[in-house]
Short mmCIF file of C-alpha atoms in Angstrom, two decimals:
data_model
loop_
_atom_site.label_atom_id
_atom_site.label_comp_id
_atom_site.label_asym_id
_atom_site.label_seq_id
_atom_site.Cartn_x
_atom_site.Cartn_y
_atom_site.Cartn_z
CA ASP M 1 52.42 -0.83 38.37
CA ALA M 2 52.30 0.90 42.00
CA GLY M 3 49.23 0.39 43.11
CA VAL M 4 46.88 3.42 44.40
CA ILE M 5 49.27 5.78 46.27
CA GLN M 6 48.28 7.93 48.42
CA SER M 7 50.21 10.44 50.93
CA PRO M 8 51.32 11.44 53.37
CA ARG M 9 51.20 8.29 55.22
CA HIS M 10 50.56 10.16 58.23
CA GLU M 11 49.68 13.98 59.42
CA VAL M 12 49.70 14.88 63.05
CA THR M 13 48.10 19.06 62.66
CA GLU M 14 46.47 21.19 65.76
CA MET M 15 43.07 21.91 65.15
CA GLY M 16 41.81 24.43 62.95
CA GLN M 17 44.42 23.30 60.32
CA GLU M 18 44.36 22.54 57.39
CA VAL M 19 44.81 18.82 56.04
CA THR M 20 45.55 17.80 52.20
CA LEU M 21 45.20 14.11 52.16
CA ARG M 22 46.70 13.08 49.04
CA CYS M 23 45.18 10.20 45.58
CA LYS M 24 47.44 8.57 42.50
CA PRO M 25 45.03 5.66 41.61
CA ILE M 26 45.93 3.14 39.21
CA SER M 27 46.50 4.40 36.10
CA GLY M 28 43.42 3.13 34.24
CA HIS M 29 41.17 2.62 36.94
CA ASN M 30 38.31 5.66 36.84
CA SER M 31 36.55 5.22 39.91
CA LEU M 32 37.90 6.92 42.41
CA PHE M 33 36.95 6.58 45.92
CA TRP M 34 37.76 7.84 49.58
CA TYR M 35 37.15 6.08 52.65
CA ARG M 36 37.41 7.08 56.68
CA GLN M 37 38.04 4.17 58.41
CA THR M 38 37.97 4.49 62.21
CA MET M 39 37.69 1.82 65.40
CA MET M 40 33.96 3.04 65.92
CA ARG M 41 32.80 3.89 62.78
CA GLY M 42 34.02 1.23 60.87
CA LEU M 43 34.79 2.05 56.86
CA GLU M 44 33.05 5.05 55.92
CA LEU M 45 32.13 5.71 52.20
CA LEU M 46 33.01 9.44 51.82
CA ILE M 47 32.77 10.43 48.07
CA TYR M 48 33.03 8.29 45.12
CA PHE M 49 34.37 9.54 41.67
CA ASN M 50 33.72 8.49 38.31
CA ASN M 51 35.63 9.64 35.24
CA ASN M 52 36.51 12.37 37.22
CA VAL M 53 32.96 13.45 38.03
CA PRO M 54 31.80 13.50 41.71
CA ILE M 55 29.13 10.81 41.79
CA ASP M 56 27.76 10.40 45.53
CA ASP M 57 29.04 12.61 48.44
CA SER M 58 26.52 11.80 50.72
CA GLY M 59 29.29 10.28 52.53
CA MET M 60 31.17 13.71 53.61
CA PRO M 61 30.27 14.02 57.11
CA GLU M 62 30.06 18.46 56.89
CA ASP M 63 31.66 20.99 54.67
CA ARG M 64 34.15 21.11 56.74
CA PHE M 65 35.68 18.37 54.07
CA SER M 66 36.17 18.58 50.42
CA ALA M 67 37.00 16.08 47.88
CA LYS M 68 38.80 17.38 43.79
CA MET M 69 39.75 15.09 41.31
CA PRO M 70 41.41 18.11 38.76
CA ASN M 71 42.63 14.99 36.53
CA ALA M 72 42.81 11.29 35.74
CA SER M 73 45.71 10.87 38.26
CA PHE M 74 45.07 13.03 41.43
CA SER M 75 42.07 13.65 43.42
CA THR M 76 43.17 15.32 46.99
CA LEU M 77 40.41 15.44 50.22
CA LYS M 78 41.26 18.49 51.88
CA ILE M 79 38.98 19.33 55.31
CA GLN M 80 39.02 23.15 56.52
CA PRO M 81 39.47 23.63 59.47
CA SER M 82 40.35 20.43 61.51
CA GLU M 83 38.40 19.43 64.71
CA PRO M 84 40.67 15.76 67.10
CA ARG M 85 37.18 14.34 65.82
CA ASP M 86 38.57 13.96 61.80
CA SER M 87 41.13 11.92 63.35
CA ALA M 88 40.92 8.34 61.74
CA VAL M 89 43.00 6.80 58.81
CA TYR M 90 41.95 8.04 56.02
CA PHE M 91 41.72 5.42 52.83
CA CYS M 92 41.64 5.92 49.19
CA ALA M 93 40.34 3.23 46.66
CA SER M 94 39.64 3.18 42.93
CA SER M 95 38.57 -0.07 40.40
CA PRO M 96 39.06 -0.45 37.43
CA PRO M 97 35.50 0.08 34.25
CA GLY M 98 33.50 -2.12 34.38
CA HIS M 99 30.52 -3.44 36.55
CA ASN M 100 32.46 -7.38 38.07
CA TYR M 101 35.40 -5.85 39.83
CA GLY M 102 36.73 -5.00 43.54
CA TYR M 103 38.99 -2.06 45.17
CA THR M 104 42.28 -1.88 45.18
CA PHE M 105 43.12 -0.02 48.50
CA GLY M 106 46.27 2.56 48.90
CA SER M 107 47.91 2.77 52.97
CA GLY M 108 45.97 5.01 53.92
CA THR M 109 46.67 8.25 55.63
CA ARG M 110 46.07 7.29 59.33
CA LEU M 111 45.33 11.54 60.58
CA THR M 112 45.68 12.65 64.30
CA VAL M 113 44.99 15.89 65.27
CA VAL M 114 45.12 17.52 68.50
CA GLY W 1 20.02 0.88 48.30
CA GLU W 2 21.84 -2.38 49.33
CA ASN W 3 22.20 -3.40 53.11
CA VAL W 4 24.90 -5.97 54.01
CA GLU W 5 25.00 -7.09 57.90
CA GLN W 6 27.87 -9.21 58.71
CA HIS W 7 28.46 -12.16 61.44
CA PRO W 8 29.55 -12.19 63.63
CA SER W 9 31.49 -9.05 64.53
CA THR W 10 34.20 -11.55 66.22
CA LEU W 11 35.41 -15.32 66.27
CA SER W 12 37.94 -17.09 67.79
CA VAL W 13 39.75 -20.78 67.09
CA GLN W 14 42.18 -22.94 67.05
CA GLU W 15 44.39 -22.70 64.81
CA GLY W 16 44.13 -26.08 62.65
CA ASP W 17 40.29 -25.69 62.89
CA SER W 18 37.48 -23.84 60.08
CA ALA W 19 36.75 -20.52 60.78
CA VAL W 20 32.96 -19.61 58.76
CA ILE W 21 32.35 -15.58 58.27
CA LYS W 22 28.52 -14.72 57.11
CA CYS W 23 26.84 -11.86 55.73
CA THR W 24 23.40 -11.26 53.98
CA TYR W 25 22.56 -8.66 51.36
CA SER W 26 19.10 -6.81 50.59
CA ASP W 27 19.56 -5.80 47.21
CA SER W 28 18.13 -9.76 44.95
CA ALA W 29 19.91 -7.05 41.86
CA SER W 30 23.75 -7.20 43.95
CA ASN W 31 25.52 -9.48 41.27
CA TYR W 32 29.08 -9.17 42.71
CA PHE W 33 30.46 -9.84 46.10
CA PRO W 34 33.97 -9.81 47.37
CA TRP W 35 35.63 -10.59 50.25
CA TYR W 36 38.51 -8.26 52.14
CA LYS W 37 41.58 -9.23 54.06
CA GLN W 38 42.72 -5.95 56.63
CA GLU W 39 45.54 -6.77 58.58
CA LEU W 40 46.24 -4.90 61.98
CA GLY W 41 47.84 -1.66 60.50
CA LYS W 42 47.45 -2.64 56.84
CA ARG W 43 44.80 -2.22 53.98
CA PRO W 44 42.16 -3.87 53.36
CA GLN W 45 42.66 -6.33 50.49
CA LEU W 46 40.96 -8.36 47.90
CA ILE W 47 41.17 -12.14 48.88
CA ILE W 48 38.53 -13.62 47.23
CA ASP W 49 35.53 -12.51 44.66
CA ILE W 50 32.30 -14.30 43.21
CA ARG W 51 29.88 -13.05 40.73
CA SER W 52 26.05 -14.17 40.45
CA ASN W 53 26.29 -16.97 38.47
CA VAL W 54 28.29 -18.97 40.22
CA GLY W 55 27.26 -21.48 43.74
CA GLU W 56 30.82 -21.81 45.38
CA LYS W 57 34.26 -20.46 44.18
CA LYS W 58 38.09 -21.69 46.10
CA ASP W 59 41.32 -20.92 46.32
CA GLN W 60 43.22 -23.13 48.30
CA ARG W 61 42.49 -22.61 51.69
CA ILE W 62 40.12 -20.12 51.45
CA ALA W 63 36.69 -20.42 49.15
CA VAL W 64 32.98 -18.69 49.05
CA THR W 65 29.94 -19.46 48.87
CA LEU W 66 26.06 -17.57 47.81
CA ASN W 67 22.84 -18.26 47.58
CA LYS W 68 20.97 -16.54 45.52
CA THR W 69 17.62 -17.29 46.75
CA ALA W 70 18.34 -16.77 50.41
CA LYS W 71 20.72 -13.00 49.12
CA HIS W 72 23.19 -14.79 51.97
CA PHE W 73 26.96 -15.50 50.77
CA SER W 74 30.23 -16.89 53.24
CA LEU W 75 33.95 -17.02 53.51
CA HIS W 76 34.84 -20.53 54.86
CA ILE W 77 38.32 -20.66 55.90
CA THR W 78 40.11 -23.99 55.95
CA GLU W 79 43.64 -25.20 58.17
CA THR W 80 43.69 -21.87 60.02
CA GLN W 81 46.91 -20.15 60.36
CA PRO W 82 48.65 -17.69 62.63
CA GLU W 83 48.62 -15.55 59.48
CA ASP W 84 44.98 -15.49 59.15
CA SER W 85 44.32 -13.22 61.92
CA ALA W 86 42.48 -10.62 60.48
CA VAL W 87 39.67 -8.35 60.00
CA TYR W 88 37.50 -8.67 56.91
CA PHE W 89 35.11 -7.85 55.35
CA CYS W 90 32.52 -8.38 52.98
CA ALA W 91 30.91 -6.98 50.30
CA ALA W 92 28.40 -6.35 47.15
CA LYS W 93 27.42 -4.99 43.96
CA SER W 94 25.21 -4.48 41.54
CA GLY W 95 26.01 -3.49 38.27
CA ALA W 96 27.78 -0.03 38.53
CA GLN W 97 26.82 0.64 42.27
CA LYS W 98 29.00 1.82 44.31
CA LEU W 99 30.57 -2.22 46.90
CA VAL W 100 28.45 -2.03 50.12
CA PHE W 101 30.83 -3.49 53.27
CA GLY W 102 29.47 -4.95 56.01
CA GLN W 103 30.28 -4.54 59.48
CA GLY W 104 33.47 -6.61 60.02
CA THR W 105 35.09 -9.63 61.78
CA ARG W 106 38.11 -9.38 63.53
CA LEU W 107 38.93 -13.18 63.56
CA THR W 108 41.56 -14.76 66.04
CA ILE W 109 43.35 -18.44 65.41
CA ASN W 110 44.88 -18.87 69.05
CA PRO W 111 47.61 -21.22 68.84
#
């Protein structure tokens, strides 16, 4: 398996622009998680899906952030409009059905908003 | 909800010595405890995990212990090597709930 695949690996955008991050979970995994990592705040869970349904979006910082999972093999995290404070590494992770399994993380997208 | 505290935040040890990182959790129903290693610029990767029906698990130079009564678990790395330098995260999970991560420990191995 190719693991969790994220794109792009790096994104540099200007403040005010829309940014879309993409994730393909491992085939057969039914839970998908979006995390943001910064030096100041560590690993923050933004939102997670179970069987394509959003379960907990309490970590989404504000209305500028939105996430979708239209099918079992694809999810997007969108920021519109982007701001410099959104600069971070965004990780997607997935996990298989069952209670006692950890998450497999993708390689992350390093976002820089200038 | 679950809360996971991790200590220390930074740890520096001499190559060849042992390193211990400790975590406490608040939800007595938590039953799954993974540890992740994140090297600089890389993704967090699962290195070892333990379930609540065992007290200790070993994999070569790393081991994890769990004390359910005290609600704490620890990562032990023996005979440390430079490639062990990384940030380590503990986590805890209860049933179908989400994993809750600790704040991370930056481990530096000094040659």
